[in-house]
Short mmCIF file of C-alpha atoms and ligand atoms in Angstrom, two decimals:
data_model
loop_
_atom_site.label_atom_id
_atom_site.label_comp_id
_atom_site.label_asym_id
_atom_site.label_seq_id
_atom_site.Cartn_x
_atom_site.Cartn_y
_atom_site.Cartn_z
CA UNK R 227 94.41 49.90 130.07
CA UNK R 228 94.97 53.52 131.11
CA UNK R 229 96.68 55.75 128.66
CA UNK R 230 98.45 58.74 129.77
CA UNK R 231 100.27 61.71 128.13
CA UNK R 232 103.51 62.97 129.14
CA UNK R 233 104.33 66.59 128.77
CA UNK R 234 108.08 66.61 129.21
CA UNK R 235 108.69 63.10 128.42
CA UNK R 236 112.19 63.53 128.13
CA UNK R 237 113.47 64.90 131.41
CA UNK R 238 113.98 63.44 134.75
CA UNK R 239 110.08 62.77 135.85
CA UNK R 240 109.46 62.52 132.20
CA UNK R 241 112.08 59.39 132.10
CA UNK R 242 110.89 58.22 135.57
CA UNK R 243 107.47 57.93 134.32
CA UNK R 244 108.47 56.10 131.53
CA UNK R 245 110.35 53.37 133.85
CA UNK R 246 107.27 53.07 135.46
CA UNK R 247 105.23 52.31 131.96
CA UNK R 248 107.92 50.07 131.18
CA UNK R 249 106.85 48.07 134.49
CA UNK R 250 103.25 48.33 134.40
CA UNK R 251 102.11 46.99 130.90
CA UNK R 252 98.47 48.39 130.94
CA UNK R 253 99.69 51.66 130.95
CA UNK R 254 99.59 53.02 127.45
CA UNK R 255 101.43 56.08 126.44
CA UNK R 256 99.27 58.02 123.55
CA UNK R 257 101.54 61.21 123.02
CA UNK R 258 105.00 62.45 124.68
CA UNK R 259 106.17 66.17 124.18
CA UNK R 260 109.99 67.86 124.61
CA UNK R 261 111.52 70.86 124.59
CA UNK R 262 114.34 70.42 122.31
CA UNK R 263 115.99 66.78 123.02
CA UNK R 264 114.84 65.19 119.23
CA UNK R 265 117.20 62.32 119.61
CA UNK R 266 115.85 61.08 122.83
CA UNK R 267 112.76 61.70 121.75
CA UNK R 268 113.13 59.32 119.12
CA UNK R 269 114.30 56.66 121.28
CA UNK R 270 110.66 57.21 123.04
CA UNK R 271 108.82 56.85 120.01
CA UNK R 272 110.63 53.56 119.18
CA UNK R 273 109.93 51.94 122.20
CA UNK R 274 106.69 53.19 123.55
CA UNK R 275 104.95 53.39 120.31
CA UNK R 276 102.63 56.97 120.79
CA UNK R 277 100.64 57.88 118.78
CA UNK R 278 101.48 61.87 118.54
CA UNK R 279 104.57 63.61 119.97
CA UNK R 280 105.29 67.60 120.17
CA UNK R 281 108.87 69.21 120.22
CA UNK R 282 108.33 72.51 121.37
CA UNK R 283 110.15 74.65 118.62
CA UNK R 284 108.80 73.75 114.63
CA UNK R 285 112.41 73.35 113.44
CA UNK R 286 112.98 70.53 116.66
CA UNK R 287 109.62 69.10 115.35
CA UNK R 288 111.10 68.87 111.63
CA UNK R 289 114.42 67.41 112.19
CA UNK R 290 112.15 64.52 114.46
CA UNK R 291 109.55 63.80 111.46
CA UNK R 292 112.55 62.94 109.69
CA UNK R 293 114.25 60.40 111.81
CA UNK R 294 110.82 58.75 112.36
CA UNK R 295 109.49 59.15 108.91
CA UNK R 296 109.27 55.26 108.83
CA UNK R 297 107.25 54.91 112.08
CA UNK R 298 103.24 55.47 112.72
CA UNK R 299 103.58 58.79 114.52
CA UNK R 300 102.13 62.35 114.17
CA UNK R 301 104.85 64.93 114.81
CA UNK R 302 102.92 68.27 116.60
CA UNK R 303 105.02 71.75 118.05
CA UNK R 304 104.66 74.60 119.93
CA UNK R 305 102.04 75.44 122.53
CA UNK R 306 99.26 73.97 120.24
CA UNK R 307 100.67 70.83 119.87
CA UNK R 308 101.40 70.89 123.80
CA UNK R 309 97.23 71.72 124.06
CA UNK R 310 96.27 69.19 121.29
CA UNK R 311 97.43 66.36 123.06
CA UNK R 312 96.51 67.46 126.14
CA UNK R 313 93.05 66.99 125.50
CA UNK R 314 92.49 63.74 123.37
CA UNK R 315 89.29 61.77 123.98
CA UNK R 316 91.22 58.43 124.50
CA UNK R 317 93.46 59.67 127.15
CA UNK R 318 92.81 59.58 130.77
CA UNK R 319 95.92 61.13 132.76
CA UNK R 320 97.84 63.72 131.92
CA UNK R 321 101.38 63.72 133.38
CA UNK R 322 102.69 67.29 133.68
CA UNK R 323 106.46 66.78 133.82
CA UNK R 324 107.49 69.85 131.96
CA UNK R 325 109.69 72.62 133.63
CA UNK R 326 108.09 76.28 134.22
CA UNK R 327 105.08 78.52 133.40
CA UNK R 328 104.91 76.98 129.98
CA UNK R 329 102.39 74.32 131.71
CA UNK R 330 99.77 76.65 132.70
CA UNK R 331 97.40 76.65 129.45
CA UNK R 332 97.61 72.85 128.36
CA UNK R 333 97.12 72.11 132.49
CA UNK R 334 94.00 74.00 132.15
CA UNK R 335 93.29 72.70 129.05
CA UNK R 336 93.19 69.41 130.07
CA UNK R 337 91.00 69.81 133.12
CA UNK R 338 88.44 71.60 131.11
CA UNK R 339 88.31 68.26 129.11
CA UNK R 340 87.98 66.16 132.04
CA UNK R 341 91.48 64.53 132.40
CA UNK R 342 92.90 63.75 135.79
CA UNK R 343 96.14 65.30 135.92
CA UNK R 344 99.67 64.25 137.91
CA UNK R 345 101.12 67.06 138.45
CA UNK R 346 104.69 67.54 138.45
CA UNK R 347 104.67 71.23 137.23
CA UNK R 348 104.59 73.09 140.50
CA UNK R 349 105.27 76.27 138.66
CA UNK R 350 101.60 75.99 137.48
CA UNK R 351 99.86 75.94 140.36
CA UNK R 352 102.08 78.69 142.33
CA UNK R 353 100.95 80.72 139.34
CA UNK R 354 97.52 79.88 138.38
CA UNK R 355 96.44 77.59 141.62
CA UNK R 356 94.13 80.65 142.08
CA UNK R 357 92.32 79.47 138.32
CA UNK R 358 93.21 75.73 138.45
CA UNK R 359 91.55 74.81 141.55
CA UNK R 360 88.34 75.85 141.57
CA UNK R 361 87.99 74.77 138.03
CA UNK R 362 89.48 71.16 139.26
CA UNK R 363 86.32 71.31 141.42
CA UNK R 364 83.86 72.16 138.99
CA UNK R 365 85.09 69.60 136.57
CA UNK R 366 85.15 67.43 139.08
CA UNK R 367 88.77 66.50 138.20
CA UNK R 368 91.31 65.02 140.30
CA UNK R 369 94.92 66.81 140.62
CA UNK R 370 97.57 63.68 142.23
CA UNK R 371 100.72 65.20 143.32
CA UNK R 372 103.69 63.84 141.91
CA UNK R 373 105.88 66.02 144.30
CA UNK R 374 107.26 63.90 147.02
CA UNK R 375 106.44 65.86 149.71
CA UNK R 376 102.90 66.81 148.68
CA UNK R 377 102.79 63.03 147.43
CA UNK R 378 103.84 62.39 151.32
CA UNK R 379 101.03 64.92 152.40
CA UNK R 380 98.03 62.85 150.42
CA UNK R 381 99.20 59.75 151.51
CA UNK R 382 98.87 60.97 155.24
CA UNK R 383 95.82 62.52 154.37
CA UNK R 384 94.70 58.81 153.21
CA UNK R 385 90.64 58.35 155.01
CA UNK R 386 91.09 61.51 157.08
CA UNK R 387 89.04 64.81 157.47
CA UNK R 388 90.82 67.79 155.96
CA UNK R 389 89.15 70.38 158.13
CA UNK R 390 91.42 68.07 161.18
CA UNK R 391 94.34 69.51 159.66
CA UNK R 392 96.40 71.75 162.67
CA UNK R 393 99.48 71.85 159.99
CA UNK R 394 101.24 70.61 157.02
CA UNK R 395 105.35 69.77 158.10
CA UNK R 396 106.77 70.66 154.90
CA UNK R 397 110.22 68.34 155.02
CA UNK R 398 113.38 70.12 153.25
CA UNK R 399 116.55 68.32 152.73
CA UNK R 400 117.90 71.76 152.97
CA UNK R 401 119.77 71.38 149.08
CA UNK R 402 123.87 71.01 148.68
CA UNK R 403 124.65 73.94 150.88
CA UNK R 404 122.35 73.74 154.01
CA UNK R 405 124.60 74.82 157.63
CA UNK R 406 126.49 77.39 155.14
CA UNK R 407 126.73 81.25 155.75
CA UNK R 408 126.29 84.16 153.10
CA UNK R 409 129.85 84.56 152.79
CA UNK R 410 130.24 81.11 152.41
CA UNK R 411 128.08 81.14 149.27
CA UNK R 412 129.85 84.31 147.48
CA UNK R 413 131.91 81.99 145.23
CA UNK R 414 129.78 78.77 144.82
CA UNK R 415 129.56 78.01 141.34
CA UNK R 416 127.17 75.93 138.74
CA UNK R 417 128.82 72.87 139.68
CA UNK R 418 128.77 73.07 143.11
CA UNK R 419 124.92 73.91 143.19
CA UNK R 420 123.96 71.22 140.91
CA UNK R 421 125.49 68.62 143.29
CA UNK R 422 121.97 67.52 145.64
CA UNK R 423 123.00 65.26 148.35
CA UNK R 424 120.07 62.76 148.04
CA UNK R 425 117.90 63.54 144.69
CA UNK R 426 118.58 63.48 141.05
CA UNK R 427 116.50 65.93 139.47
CA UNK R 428 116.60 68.02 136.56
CA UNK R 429 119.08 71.20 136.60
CA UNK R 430 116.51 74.08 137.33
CA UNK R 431 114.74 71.91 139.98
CA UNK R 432 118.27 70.99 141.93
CA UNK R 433 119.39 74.97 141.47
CA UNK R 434 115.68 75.61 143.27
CA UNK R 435 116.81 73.16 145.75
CA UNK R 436 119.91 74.83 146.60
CA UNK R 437 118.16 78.80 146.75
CA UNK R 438 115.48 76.94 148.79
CA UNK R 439 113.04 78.60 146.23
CA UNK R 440 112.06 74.62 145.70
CA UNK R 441 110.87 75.07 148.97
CA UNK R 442 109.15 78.35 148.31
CA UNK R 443 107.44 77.14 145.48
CA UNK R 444 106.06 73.80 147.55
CA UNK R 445 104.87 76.27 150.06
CA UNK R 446 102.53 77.90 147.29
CA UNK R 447 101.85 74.17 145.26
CA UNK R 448 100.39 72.54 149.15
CA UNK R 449 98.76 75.46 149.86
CA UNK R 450 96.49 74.91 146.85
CA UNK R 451 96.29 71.16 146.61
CA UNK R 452 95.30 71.31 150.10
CA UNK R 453 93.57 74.24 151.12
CA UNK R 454 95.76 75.06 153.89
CA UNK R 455 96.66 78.41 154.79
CA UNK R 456 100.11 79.32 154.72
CA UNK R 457 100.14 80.21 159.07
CA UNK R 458 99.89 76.60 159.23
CA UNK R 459 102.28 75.51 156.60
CA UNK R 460 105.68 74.61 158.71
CA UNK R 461 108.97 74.02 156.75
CA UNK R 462 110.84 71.38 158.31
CA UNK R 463 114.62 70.76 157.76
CA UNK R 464 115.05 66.91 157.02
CA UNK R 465 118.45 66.30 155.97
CA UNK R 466 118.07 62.54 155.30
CA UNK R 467 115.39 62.87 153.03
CA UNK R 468 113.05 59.89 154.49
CA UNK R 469 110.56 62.01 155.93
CA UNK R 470 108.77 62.85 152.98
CA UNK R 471 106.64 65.22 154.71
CA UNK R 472 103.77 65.08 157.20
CA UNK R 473 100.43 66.39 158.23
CA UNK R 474 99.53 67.41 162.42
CA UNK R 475 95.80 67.08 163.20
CA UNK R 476 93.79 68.69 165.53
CA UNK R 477 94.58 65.93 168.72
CA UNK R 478 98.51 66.21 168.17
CA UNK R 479 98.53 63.07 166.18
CA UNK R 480 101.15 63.12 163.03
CA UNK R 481 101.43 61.29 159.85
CA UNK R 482 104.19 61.17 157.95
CA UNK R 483 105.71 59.27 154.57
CA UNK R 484 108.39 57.74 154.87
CA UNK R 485 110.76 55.81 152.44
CA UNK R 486 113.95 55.78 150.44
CA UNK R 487 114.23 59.09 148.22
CA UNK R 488 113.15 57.83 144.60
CA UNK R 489 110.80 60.01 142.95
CA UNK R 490 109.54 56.57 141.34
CA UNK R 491 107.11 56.32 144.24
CA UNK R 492 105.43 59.26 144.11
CA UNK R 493 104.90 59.27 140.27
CA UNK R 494 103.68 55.44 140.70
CA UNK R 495 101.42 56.36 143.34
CA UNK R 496 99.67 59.61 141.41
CA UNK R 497 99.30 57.24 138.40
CA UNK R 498 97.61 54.02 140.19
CA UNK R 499 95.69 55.68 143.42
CA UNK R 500 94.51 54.48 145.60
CA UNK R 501 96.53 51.39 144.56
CA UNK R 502 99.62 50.52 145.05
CA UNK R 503 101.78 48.74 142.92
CA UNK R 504 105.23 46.70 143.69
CA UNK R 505 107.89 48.68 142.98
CA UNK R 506 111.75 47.61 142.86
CA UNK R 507 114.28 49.68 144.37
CA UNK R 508 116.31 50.81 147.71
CA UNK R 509 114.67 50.32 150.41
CA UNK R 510 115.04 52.39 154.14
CA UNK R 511 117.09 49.98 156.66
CA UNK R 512 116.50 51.44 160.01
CA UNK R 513 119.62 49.96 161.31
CA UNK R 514 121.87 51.32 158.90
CA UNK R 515 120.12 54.70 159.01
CA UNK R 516 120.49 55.16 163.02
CA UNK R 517 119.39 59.06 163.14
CA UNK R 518 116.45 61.01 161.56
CA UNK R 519 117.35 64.74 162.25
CA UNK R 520 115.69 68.16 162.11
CA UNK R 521 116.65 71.16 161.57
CA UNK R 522 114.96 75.23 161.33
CA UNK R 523 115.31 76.33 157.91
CA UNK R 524 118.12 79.24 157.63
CA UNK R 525 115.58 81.98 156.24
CA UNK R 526 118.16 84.52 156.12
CA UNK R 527 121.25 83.15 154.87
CA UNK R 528 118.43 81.59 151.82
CA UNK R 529 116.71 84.48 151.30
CA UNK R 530 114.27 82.90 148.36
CA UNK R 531 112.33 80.87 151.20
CA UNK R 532 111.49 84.12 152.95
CA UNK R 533 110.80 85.73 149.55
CA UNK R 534 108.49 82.84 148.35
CA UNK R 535 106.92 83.26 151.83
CA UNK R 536 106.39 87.21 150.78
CA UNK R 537 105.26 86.77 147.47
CA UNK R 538 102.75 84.15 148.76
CA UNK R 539 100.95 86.09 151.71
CA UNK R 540 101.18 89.31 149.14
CA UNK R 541 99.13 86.65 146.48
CA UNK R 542 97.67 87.55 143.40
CA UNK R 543 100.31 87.92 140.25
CA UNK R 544 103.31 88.04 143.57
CA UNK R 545 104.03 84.71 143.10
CA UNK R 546 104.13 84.85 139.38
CA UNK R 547 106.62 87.57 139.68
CA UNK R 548 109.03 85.34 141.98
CA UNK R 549 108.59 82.48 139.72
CA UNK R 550 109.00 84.33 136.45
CA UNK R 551 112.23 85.96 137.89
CA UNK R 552 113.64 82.70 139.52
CA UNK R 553 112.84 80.94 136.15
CA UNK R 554 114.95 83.81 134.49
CA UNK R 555 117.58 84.14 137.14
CA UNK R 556 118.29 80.30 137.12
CA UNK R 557 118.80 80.13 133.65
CA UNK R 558 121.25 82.99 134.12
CA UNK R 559 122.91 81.50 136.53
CA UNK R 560 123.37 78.07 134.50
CA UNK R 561 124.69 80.48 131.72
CA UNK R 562 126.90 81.63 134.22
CA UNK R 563 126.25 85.36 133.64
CA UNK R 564 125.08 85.68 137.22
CA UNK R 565 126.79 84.34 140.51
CA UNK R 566 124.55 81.99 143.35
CA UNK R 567 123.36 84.58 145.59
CA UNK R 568 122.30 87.33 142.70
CA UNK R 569 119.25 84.84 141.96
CA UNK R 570 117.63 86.22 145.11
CA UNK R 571 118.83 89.69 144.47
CA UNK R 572 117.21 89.85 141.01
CA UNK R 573 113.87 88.05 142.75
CA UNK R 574 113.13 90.61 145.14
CA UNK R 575 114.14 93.50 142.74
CA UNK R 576 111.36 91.96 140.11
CA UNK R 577 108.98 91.89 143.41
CA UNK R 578 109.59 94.89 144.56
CA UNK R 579 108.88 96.49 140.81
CA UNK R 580 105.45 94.80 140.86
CA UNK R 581 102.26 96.40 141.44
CA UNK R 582 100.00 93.82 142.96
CA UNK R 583 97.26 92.61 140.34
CA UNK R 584 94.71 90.38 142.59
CA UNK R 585 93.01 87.51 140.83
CA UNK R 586 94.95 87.86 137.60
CA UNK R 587 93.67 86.07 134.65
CA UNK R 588 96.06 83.63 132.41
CA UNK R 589 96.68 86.49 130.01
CA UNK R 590 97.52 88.39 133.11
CA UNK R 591 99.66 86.30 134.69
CA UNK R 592 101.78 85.66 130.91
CA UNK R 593 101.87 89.61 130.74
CA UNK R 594 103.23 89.60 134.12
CA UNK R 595 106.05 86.98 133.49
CA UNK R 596 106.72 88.81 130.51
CA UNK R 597 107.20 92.20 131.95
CA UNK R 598 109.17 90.21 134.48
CA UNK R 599 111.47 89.45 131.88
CA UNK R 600 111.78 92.79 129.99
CA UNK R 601 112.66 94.24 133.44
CA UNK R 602 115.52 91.95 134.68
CA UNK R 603 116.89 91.85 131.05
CA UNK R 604 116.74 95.81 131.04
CA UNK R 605 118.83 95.79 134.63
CA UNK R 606 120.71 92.69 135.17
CA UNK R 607 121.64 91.37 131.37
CA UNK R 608 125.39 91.15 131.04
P1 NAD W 278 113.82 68.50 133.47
O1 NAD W 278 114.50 69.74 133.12
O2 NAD W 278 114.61 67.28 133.74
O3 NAD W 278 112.75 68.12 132.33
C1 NAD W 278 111.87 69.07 131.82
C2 NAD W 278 111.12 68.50 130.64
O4 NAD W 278 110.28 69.53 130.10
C3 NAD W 278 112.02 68.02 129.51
O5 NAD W 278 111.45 66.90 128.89
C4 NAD W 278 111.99 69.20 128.54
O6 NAD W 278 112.26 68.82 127.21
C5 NAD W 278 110.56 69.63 128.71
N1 NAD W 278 110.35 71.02 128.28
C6 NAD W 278 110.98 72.13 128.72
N2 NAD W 278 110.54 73.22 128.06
C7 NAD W 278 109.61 72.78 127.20
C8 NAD W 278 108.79 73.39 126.24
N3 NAD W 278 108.82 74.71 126.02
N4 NAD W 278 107.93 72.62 125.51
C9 NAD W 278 107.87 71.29 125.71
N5 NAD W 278 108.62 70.64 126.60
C10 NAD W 278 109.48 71.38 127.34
O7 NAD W 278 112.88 68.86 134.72
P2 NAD W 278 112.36 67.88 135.88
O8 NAD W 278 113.37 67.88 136.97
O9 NAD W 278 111.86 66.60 135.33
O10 NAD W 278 111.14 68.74 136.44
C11 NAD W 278 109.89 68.83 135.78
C12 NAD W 278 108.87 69.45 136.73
O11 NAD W 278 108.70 68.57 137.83
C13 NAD W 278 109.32 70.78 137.33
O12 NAD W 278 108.21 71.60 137.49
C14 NAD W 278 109.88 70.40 138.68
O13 NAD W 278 109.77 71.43 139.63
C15 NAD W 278 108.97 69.24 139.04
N6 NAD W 278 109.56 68.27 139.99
C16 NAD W 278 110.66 67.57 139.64
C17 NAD W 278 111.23 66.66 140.52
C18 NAD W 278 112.43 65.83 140.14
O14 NAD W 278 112.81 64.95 140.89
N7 NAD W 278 113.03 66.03 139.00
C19 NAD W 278 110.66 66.50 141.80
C20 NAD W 278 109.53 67.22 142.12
C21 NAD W 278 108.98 68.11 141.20
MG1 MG W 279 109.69 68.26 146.17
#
């Protein structure tokens, strides 16, 4: 039996995992936590049984203790429930499937306690990779990537020497709007951005996917799951999505991933390594599929990429500055108080605010996404 934790059990890799527990009886869920989706939440507790679950706001967490008051459950909230379950004795993986910065202290909470995590949250590592990796090693704790393209990069990297890495090949689907010009994007609206051709992802992820910040932010999450530096960290325009990524070594030789997009195989894979386990679902029919194409990413016309690119080689609390504004400028943008291309706008105005802290601390990097905030509120609310 392996029992796992979920942080963020309710959206779409928190769901996904879920199918997957459903499939694989000795996995055990011990504790699930939300945001704000109590009524879902109870249907989780009903069927997978856990033994704690955190909403993230108290008054969430009330309303749930009531509609489960006649099940075996403790009901936790806020960012000590998130920590208290993300360190119980009996629990082996944690499964960080929550959106944003908000994962950073029960991530690091959990590797101090020894759990192997499968990390979803990339927004964690692009902002504390700096803290979470070397403490990783001295725990001697395993990070998985649930990511599909990083997911893609481990599997390559299955038996081989890391030092043979040349380069990572980053794959990009290139989002809903790839081949379109600025002007072109003036007028695109919620709707249109939350349309991905291949994946079905949860709404900040799929806006990330059409800024190409997704692809920003994967730049920054291989870069510390792999040790790679970012001069050899190619992004690679793959509009099928089978390619889920691949590594070059030394002699020329490339790896790759490949397989139907389902994010199902990735989270599978972080949970059972190094086994595999059968797993239903589409499968890739080279026939039908004829063409695999490439393409250069358009850095210009999606300015985030190049700005995620920036805010990486600047490093220390950068990144946490572009993450902390795209975090803000997304949700502005699903208000619809902002149009499509003012995300970048606001990105590199919060960058080019920032004074460079190098090595910042957790209580750094929070004050930094907080003064983040006060400053695009202060110039960009509406
Ligand atoms: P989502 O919006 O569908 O789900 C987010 C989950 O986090 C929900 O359960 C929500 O309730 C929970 N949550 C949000 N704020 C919370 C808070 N303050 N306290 C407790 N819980 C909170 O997002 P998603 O698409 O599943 O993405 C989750 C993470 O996985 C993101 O970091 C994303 O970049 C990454 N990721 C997602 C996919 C995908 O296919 N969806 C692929 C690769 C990586
Ligand atoms: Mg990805």
């Amino acid at each position: 039996m392996k029992n796992i934790v979920i942080l963020g059990s309710t959206g779409s890799i928190g769901t996904q995992t879920l199918e997957i527990v459903r499939e694989n009886p000795d996995l055990k869920v011990i504790a699930v936590a939300a945001g704000s989706n109590v009524a879902r939440m109870e249907e989780q507790i009903r069927e997978f049984h856990p033994r704690y679950a955190v909403m993230w706001s108290e008054e969430s967490a009330k309303d749930l203790k009531e509609r489960v008051s006649d099940v075996q459950v403790q009901i936790l909230s806020g960012m000590e429930g998130l920590i208290e379950i993300s360190v119980l004795p009996e629990v082996e993986v944690l499964v960080t499937a929550i959106v944003g910065m908000i994962g950073i202290r029960p991530t690091i909470a959990a590797i101090e306690h020894g759990k192997t995590i499968a990390l979803a949250n990339k927004e964690t590592l692009v902002t504390a990779g700096h803290i979470i990796m070397p403490l990783a090693v001295r725990k001697n704790v395993k990070i998985y990537p649930v990511d599909s393209e990083h997911s893609a990069i481990f599997q390559s990297l299955n038996g081989e020497n890391p030092e043979r890495i040349s380069k990572i090949l980053l794959t990009a689907s290139g989002g809903p709007f790839r081949g379109k010009k600025r002007e072109e994007l003036v007028n695109m609206t919620v709707e249109d951005a939350l349309h991905h051709p291949n994946w079905s992802m949860g709404r900040k992820i799929t806006i990330d996917s059409a800024t190409l910040v997704n692809k920003g932010l994967e730049v920054m999450e291989a870069k510390w799951l792999f040790g790679v530096d970012l001069d050899r960290i190619q992004v690679v325009v793959q509009p099928q999505s089978i390619i889920h990524s691949m590594v070059e070594f030394v002699d020329g030789g490339i790896m790759a991933e490949l397989g139907a997009p389902d994010m199902k195989l990735p989270i599978q894979y972080a949970l059972f390594y190094p086994d595999r386990r059968p797993m239903k679902g589409k499968r890739v029919n080279f026939y039908d599929l004829a063409r695999i194409t490439f393409e250069e990413p358009d850095k210009e016309t999606f300015r985030g990429l190049q700005l995620a690119f920036d805010a990486a080689t600047a490093g220390g609390s950068m990144p946490t500055v572009l993450n902390a504004a795209n975090e803000r400028a997304v949700a502005m943008f699903l208000d619809k108080k902002i149009r499509f291309l003012e995300i970048a706008e606001i990105i590199e105005a919060a960058m080019q605010e920032h004074k460079v802290i190098s090595n910042p601390n957790v209580e750094q990097i929070l004050q930094t996404e907080a003064s983040v905030y006060e400053f695009i509120d202060a110039h960009f609310a509406k």
